[in-house]
XYZ file of N, CA and C in Angstrom:
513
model
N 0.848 -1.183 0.000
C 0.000 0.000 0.000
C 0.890 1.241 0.000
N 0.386 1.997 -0.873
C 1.625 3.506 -0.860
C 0.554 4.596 -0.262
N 1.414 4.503 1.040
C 0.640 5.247 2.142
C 0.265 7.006 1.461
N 1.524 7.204 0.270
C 1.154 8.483 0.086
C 0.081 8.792 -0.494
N -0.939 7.746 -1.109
C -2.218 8.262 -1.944
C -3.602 8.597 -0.692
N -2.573 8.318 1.030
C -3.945 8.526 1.561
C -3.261 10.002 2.602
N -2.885 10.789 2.200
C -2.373 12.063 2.223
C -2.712 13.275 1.628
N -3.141 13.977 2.331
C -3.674 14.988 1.472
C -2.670 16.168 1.366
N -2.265 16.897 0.200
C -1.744 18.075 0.290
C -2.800 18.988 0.262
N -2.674 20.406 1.273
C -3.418 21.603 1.256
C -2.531 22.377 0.512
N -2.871 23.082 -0.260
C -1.564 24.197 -1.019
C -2.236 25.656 0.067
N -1.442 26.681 0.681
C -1.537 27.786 0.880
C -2.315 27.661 2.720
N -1.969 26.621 3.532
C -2.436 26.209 4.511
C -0.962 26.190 5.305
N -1.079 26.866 6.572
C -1.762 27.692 6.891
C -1.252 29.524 6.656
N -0.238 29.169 5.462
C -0.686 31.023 4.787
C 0.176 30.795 3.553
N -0.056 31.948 3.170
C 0.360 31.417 1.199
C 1.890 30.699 1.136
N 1.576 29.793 -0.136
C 3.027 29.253 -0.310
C 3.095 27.855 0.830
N 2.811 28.056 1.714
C 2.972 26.424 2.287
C 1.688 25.705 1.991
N 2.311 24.613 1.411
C 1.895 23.016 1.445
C 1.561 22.255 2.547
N 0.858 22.199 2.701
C -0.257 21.182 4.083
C 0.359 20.375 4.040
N 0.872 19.344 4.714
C 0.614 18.005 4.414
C -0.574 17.047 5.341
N -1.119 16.800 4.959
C -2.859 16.628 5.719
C -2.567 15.218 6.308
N -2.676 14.451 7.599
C -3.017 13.542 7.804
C -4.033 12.839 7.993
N -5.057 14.064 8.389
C -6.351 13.688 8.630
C -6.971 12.262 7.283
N -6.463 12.550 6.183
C -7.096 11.789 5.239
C -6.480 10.259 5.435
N -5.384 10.290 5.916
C -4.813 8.957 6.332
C -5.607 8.400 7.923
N -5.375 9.152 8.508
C -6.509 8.739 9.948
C -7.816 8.397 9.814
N -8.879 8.537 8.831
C -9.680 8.159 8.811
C -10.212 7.315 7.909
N -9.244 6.385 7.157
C -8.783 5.361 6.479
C -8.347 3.885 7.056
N -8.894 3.101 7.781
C -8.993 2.679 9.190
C -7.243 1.241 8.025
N -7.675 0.886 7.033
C -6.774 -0.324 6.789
C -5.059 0.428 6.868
N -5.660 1.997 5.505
C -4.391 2.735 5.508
C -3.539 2.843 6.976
N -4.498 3.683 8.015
C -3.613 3.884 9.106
C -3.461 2.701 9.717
N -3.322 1.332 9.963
C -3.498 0.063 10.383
C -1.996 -0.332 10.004
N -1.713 0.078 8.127
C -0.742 -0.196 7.758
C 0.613 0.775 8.374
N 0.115 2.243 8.538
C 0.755 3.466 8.635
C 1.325 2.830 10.271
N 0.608 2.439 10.957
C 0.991 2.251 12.648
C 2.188 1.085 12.743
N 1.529 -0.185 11.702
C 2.634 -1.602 12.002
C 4.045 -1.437 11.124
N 3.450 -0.459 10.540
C 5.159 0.046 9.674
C 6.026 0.902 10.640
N 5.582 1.809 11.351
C 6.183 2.373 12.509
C 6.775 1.618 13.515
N 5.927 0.971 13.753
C 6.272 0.038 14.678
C 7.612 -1.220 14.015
N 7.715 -1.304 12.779
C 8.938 -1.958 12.871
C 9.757 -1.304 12.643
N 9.581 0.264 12.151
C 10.647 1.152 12.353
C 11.372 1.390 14.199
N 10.086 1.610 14.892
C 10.612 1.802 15.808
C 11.153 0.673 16.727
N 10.798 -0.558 16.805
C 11.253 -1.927 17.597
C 12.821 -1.634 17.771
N 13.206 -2.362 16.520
C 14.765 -1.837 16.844
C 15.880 -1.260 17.672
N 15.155 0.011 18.133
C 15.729 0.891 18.904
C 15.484 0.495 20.181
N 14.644 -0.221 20.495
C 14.574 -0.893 22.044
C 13.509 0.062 23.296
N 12.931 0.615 22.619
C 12.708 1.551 23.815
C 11.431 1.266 24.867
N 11.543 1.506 26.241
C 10.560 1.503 27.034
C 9.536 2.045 27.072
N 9.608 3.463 26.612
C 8.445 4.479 26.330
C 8.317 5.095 25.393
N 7.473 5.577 24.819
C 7.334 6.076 23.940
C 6.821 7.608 23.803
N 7.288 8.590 23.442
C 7.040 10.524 23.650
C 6.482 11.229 22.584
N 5.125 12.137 22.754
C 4.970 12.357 21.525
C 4.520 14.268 21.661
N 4.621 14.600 20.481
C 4.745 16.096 20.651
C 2.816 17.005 20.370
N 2.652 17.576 21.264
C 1.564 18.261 20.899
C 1.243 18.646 19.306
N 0.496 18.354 18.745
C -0.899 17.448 19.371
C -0.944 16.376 18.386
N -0.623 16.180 16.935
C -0.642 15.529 16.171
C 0.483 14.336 16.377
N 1.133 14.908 17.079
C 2.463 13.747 17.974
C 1.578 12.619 18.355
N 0.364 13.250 19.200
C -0.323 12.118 20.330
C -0.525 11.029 19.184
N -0.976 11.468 18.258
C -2.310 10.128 17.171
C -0.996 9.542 16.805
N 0.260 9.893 16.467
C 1.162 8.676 16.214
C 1.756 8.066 17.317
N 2.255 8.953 17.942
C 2.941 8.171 19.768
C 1.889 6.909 19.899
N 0.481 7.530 20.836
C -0.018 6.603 21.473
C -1.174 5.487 20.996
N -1.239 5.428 19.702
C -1.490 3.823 18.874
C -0.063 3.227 19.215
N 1.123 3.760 18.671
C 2.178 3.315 18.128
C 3.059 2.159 19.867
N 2.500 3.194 20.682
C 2.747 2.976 22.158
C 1.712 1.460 22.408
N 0.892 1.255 21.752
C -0.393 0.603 22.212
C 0.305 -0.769 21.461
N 0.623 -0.497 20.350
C 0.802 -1.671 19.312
C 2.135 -2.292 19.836
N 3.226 -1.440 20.595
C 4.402 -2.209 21.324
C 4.463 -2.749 21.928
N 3.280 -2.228 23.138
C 2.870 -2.812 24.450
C 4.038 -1.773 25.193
N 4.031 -0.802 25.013
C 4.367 0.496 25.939
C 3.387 1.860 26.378
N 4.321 2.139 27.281
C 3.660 3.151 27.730
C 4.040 4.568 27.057
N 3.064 5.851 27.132
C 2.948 6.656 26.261
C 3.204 8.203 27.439
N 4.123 8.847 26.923
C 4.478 10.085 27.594
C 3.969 12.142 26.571
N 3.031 12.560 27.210
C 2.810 13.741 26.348
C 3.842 14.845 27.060
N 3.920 15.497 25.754
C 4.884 17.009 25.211
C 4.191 18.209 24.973
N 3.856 18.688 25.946
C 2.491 19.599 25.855
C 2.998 20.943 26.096
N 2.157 21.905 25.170
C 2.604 23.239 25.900
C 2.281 23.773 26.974
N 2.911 25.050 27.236
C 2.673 25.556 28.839
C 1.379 25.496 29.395
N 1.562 25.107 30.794
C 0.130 24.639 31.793
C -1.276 24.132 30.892
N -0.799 23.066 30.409
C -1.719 21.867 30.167
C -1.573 20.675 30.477
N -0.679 20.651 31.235
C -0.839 19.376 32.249
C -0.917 19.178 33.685
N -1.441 18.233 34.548
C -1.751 18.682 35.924
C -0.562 18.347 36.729
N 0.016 18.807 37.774
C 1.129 18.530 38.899
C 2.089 19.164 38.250
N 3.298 18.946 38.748
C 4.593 19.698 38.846
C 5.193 19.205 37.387
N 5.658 20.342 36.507
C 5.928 20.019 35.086
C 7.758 20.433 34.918
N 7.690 20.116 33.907
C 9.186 20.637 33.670
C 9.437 21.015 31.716
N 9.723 22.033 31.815
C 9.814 22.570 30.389
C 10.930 23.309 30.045
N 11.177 23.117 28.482
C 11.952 24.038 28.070
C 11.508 24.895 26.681
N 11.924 25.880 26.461
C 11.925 27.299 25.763
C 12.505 27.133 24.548
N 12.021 27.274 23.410
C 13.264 27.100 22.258
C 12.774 28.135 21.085
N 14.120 28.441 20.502
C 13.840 29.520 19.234
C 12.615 28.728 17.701
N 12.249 29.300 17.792
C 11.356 29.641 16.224
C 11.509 30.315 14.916
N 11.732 30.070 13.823
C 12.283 30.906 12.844
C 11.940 32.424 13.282
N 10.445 32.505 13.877
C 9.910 34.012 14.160
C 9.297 33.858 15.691
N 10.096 33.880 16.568
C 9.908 33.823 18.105
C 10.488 32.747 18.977
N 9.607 32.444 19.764
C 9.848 31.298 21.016
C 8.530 30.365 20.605
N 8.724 29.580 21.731
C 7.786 28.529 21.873
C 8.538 27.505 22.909
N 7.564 26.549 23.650
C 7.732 25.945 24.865
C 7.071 24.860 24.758
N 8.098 23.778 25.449
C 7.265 22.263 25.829
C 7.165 22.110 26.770
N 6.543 21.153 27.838
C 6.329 20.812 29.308
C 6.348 19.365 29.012
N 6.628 18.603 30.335
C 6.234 17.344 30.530
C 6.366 17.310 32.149
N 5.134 16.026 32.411
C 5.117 15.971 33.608
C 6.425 15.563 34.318
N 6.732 16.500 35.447
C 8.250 15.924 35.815
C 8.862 14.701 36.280
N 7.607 13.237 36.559
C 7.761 12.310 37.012
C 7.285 11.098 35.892
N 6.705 11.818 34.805
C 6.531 10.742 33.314
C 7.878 10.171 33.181
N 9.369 10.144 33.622
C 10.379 9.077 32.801
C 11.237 9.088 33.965
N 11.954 7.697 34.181
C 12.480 7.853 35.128
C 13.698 7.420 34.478
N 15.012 8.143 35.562
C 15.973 8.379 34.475
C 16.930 6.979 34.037
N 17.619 7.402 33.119
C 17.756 5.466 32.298
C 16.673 5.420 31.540
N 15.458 5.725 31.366
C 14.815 4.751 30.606
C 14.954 5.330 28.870
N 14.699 4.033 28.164
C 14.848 4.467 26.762
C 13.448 5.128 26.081
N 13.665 6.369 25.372
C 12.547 6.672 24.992
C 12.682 6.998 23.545
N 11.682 6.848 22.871
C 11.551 7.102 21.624
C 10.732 8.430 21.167
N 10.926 9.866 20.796
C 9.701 10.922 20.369
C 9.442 10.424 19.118
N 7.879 11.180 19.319
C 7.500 10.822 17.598
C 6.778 12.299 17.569
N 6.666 12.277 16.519
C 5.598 13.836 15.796
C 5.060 13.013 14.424
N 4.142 13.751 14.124
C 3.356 13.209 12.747
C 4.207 13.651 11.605
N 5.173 15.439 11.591
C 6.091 15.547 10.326
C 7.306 16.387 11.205
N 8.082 16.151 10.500
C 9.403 17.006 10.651
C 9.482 17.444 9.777
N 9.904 18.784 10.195
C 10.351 20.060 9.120
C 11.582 20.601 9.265
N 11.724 21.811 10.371
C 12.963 21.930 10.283
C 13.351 21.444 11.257
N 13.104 20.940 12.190
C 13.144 20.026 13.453
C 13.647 20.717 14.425
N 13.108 21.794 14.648
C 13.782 23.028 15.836
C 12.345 22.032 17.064
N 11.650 22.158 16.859
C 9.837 21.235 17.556
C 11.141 19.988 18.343
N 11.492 19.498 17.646
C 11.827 18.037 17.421
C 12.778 17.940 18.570
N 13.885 18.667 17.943
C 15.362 18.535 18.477
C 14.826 19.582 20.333
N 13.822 19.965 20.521
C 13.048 20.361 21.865
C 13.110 19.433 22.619
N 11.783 18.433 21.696
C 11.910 17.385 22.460
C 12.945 16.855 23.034
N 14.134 16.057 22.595
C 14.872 15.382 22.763
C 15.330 16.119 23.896
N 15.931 17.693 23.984
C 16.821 17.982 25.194
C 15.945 18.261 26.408
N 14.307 18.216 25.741
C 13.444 18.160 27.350
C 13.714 16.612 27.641
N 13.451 15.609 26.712
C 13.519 14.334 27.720
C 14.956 14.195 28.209
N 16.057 14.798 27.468
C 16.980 14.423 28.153
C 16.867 14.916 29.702
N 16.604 16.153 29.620
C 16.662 16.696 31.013
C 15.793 15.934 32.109
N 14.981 15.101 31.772
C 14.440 14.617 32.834
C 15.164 13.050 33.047
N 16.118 12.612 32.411
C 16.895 11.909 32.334
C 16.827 10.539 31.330
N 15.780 10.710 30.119
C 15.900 9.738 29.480
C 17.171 9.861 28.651
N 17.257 8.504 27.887
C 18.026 8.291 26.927
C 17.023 8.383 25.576
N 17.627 8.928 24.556
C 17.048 8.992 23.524
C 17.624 8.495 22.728
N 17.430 6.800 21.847
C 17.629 6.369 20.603
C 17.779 6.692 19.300
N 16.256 7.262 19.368
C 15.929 7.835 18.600
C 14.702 8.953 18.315
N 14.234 9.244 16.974
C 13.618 10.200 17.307
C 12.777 9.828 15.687
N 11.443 9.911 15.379
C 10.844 9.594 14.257
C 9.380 10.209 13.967
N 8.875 10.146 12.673
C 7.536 10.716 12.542
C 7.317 10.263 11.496
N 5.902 10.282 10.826
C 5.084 9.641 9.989
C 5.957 10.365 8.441
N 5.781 11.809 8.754
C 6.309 12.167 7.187
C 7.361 13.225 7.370
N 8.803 13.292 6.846
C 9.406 14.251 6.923
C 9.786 14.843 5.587
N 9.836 16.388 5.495
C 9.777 17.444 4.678
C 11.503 17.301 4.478
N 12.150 16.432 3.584
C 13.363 16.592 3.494
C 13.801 17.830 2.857
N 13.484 18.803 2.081
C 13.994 19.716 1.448
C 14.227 20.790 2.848
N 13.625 20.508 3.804
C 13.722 21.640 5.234
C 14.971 21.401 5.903
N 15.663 20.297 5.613
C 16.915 19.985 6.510
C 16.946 19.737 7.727
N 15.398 19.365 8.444
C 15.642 19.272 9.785
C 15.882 18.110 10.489
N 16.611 17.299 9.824
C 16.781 15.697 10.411
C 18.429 16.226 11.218
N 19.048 17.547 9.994
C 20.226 17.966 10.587
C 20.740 19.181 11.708
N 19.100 19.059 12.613
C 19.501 19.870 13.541
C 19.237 18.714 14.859
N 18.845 17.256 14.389
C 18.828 16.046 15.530
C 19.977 15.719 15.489
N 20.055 15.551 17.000
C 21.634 15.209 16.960
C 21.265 13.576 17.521
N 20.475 12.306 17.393
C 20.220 11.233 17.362
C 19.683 11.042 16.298
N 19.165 9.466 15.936
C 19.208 9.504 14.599
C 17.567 9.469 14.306
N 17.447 9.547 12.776
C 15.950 9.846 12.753
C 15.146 8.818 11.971
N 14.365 8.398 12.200
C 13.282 7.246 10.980
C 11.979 8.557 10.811
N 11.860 7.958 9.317
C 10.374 8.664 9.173
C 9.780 7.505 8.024
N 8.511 7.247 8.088
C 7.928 6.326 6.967
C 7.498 6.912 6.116
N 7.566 7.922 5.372
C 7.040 9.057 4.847
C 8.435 10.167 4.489
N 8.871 10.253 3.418
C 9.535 11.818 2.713
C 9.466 12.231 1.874
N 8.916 13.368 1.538
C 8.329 14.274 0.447
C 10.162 15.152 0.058
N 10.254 15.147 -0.976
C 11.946 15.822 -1.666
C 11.161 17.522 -1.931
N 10.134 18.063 -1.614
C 10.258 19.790 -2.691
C 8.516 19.368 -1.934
């Protein structure tokens, strides 16, 4: 099955000149995403990991199937004060500002292997967040992966672990 015919491109979403890349049309394709999850999942096995991390909000729909289908447990990457109890976050640049992740400060305990996922990587400034928030709470990070990455953005080369994606669009 070539997962890309259940993908939608938006042209000029969300402002002129960018290209959508839509998942919604793959999520509600119950065999497509069936295939989209057990392909992840042998991407991600490999790497060994205990838990699995996923990035607000389109992170969650790949993390926690993907978490379900391993038989792991599932950790959210949420922005500021949306999660309950004592959090821990970090701050990171934006082509045009800031922006912030949180995680609960007792979701990973340290040693354990974790895997982030997001639905796309772009330039992976989002991405490469993740990784130095879980580091800080003391995971190890394997790796780091998502459904589709935007290779013409270069952002696999601002992860400094390595990256799987089942999905890359060249332009």
């Amino acid at each position: 099955m070539d997962l890309k015919d259940h993908i939608r491109g938006i042209p000029d979403f969300p402002k002129p000149g960018i290209l959508f890349y839509d998942i919604s049309t793959l999520l509600r394709h119950g065999s497509a995403w069936r295939t989209a999850m057990a392909r992840m999942a042998d991407i991600i096995r490999p790497h060994q990991p205990q838990v699995l991390a996923g990035i607000e909000s389109r992170g969650f729909l790949v993390a926690a199937p993907l978490a379900l289908e391993l038989g792991l447990g599932f950790v959210m990457l949420r922005k500021p004060r949306k999660l309950p109890g004592l959090t821990i976050g970090l701050s990171y640049a934006l082509e045009y500002g800031t922006d912030r992740i949180e995680m609960q400060a007792d979701a990973i305990q340290p040693g354990q292997r974790v895997v982030l996922l997001d639905d796309l990587l772009a330039t992976g400034g989002t991405m490469a967040a993740g990784i130095s928030l879980l580091r800080q709470a003391g995971a190890v990070v394997p790796c780091a992966a998502a459904l589709i990455e935007l290779t013409f953005l270069g952002g696999r080369g601002r992860l400094d672990v390595p990256f799987e994606a089942l999905i890359q669009y060249e332009d």
